[in-house]
Coordinates of C-alpha atoms in Angstrom, one line a residue:
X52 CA -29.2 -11.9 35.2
X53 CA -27.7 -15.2 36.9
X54 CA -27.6 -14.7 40.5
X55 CA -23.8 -16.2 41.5
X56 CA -24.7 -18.4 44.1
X57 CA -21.8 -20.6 46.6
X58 CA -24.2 -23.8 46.8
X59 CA -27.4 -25.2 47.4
X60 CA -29.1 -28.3 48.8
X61 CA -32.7 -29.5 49.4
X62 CA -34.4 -31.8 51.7
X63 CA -38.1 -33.5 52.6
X64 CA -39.2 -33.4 55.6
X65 CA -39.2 -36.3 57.6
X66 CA -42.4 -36.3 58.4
X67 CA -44.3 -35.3 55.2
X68 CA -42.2 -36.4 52.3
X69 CA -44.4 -34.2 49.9
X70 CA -42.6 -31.0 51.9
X71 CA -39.6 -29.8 52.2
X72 CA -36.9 -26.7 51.3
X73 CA -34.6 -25.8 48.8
X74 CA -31.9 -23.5 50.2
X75 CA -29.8 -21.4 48.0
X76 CA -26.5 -19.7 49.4
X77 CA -25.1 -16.8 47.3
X78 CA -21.5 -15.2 47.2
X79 CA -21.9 -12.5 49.7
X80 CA -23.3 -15.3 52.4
X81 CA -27.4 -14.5 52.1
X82 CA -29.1 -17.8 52.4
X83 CA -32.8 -17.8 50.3
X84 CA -34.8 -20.8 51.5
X85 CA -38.3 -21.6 49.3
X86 CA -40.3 -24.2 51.9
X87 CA -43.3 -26.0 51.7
X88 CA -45.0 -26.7 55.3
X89 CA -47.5 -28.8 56.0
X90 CA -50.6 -28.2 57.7
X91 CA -51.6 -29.3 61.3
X92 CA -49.4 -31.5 63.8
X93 CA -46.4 -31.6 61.8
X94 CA -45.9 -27.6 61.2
X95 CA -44.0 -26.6 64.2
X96 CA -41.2 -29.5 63.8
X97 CA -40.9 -28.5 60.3
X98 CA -40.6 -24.4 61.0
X99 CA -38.0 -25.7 63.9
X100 CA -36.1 -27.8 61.6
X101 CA -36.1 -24.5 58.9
X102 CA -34.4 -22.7 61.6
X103 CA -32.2 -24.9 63.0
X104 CA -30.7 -25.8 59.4
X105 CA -30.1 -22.0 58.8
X106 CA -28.5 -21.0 62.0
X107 CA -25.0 -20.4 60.6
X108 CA -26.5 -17.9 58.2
X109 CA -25.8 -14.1 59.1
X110 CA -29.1 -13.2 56.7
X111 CA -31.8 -15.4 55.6
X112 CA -34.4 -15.3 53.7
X113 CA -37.7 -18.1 53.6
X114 CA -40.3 -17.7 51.6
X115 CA -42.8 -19.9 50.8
X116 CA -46.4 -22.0 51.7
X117 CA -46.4 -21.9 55.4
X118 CA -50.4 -23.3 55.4
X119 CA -50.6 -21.5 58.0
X120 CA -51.6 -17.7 59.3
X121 CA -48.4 -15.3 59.5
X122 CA -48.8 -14.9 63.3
X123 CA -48.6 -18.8 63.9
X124 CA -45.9 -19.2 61.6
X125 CA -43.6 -16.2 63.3
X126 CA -44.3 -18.0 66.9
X127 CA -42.9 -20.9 65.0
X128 CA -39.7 -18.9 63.6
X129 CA -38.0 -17.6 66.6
X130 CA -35.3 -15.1 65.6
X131 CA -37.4 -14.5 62.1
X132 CA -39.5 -10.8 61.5
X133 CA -42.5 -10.9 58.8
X134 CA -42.1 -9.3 55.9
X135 CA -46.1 -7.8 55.7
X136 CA -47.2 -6.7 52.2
X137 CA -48.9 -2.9 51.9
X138 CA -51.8 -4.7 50.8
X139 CA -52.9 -7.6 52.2
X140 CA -54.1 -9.8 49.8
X141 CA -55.4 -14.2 49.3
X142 CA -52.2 -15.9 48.6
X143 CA -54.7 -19.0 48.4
X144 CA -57.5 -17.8 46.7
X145 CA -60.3 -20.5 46.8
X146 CA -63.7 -20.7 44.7
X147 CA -65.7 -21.4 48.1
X148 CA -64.7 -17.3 49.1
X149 CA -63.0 -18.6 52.2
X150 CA -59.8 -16.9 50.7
X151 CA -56.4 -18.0 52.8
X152 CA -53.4 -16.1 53.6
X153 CA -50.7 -18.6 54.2
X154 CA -47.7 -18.1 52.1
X155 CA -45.1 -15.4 53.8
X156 CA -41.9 -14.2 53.9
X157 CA -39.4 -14.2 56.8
X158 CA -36.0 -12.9 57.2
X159 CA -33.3 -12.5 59.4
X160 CA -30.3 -10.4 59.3
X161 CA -32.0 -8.6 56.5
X162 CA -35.2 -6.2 55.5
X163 CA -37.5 -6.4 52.9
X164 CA -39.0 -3.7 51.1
X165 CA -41.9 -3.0 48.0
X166 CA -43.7 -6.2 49.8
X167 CA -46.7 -7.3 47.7
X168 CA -49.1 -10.2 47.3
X169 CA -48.9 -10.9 43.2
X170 CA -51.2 -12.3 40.4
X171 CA -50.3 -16.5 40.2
X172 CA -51.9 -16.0 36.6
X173 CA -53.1 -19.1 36.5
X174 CA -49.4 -20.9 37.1
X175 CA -50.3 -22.1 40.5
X176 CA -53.1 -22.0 43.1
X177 CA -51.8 -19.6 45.0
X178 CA -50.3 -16.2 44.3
X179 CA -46.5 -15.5 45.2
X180 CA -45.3 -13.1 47.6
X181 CA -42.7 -10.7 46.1
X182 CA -40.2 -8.4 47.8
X183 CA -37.0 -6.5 47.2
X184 CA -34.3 -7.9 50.0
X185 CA -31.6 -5.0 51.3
X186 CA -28.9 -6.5 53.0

């Protein structure tokens, strides 16, 4: 099924051309933002500059690698609840066992539900986070 959406645009950030966010408005006004932040001295101007750019939006939705800890990330997100899987799982699974949790989901003006960490089979490092959004 084709989701009908009203428009979309992306942007790098400018301080880590390798990151940035595609946002992706549909018909009935929900903005979905997919973000990659980078680590370390850079992370709070990027999570500021996420929610400054989606300020107009009466429910958003950004998912995405955060590399960093939930808690950090919601300081970071003012306005912006967690969506916390049942289970917690590695999003970042790594071979030296230091498994990471760092990509999340964050929403405004909507809930999430059936919040889980999923396999990435292989088609990235990291495994996705998956919910249901209820408007």
């Amino acid at each position: 099924n084709r989701v009908p959406t009203r428009r979309s645009q992306s942007e790098t950030y400018p301080t880590d051309k390798g990151k940035g966010f595609l946002l992706v408005e549909l018909v009935d006004g929900l903005a979905i933002v997919n973000t990659h932040v980078s680590y370390g001295d850079h992370h709070a101007a990027q999570c500021g500059q996420l929610v400054s750019y989606v300020r107009s939006y009466a429910a958003v939705v950004i998912v995405g690698d955060f590399n960093e800890a939930r808690a950090t990330c919601r300081e970071q997100l003012p306005g912006f609840a967690a969506a916390v899987p049942h289970v917690e799982k590695p999003t970042r699974p790594r071979a030296d066992g230091k498994h990471d949790v760092i990509d999340h989901i964050f929403l405004a003006g909507c809930t999430a539900s059936d919040v889980e960490v999923l396999p990435g089979r292989g088609l990235s490092d990291h495994n996705p986070v998956g919910a249901t959004i209820v408007r």
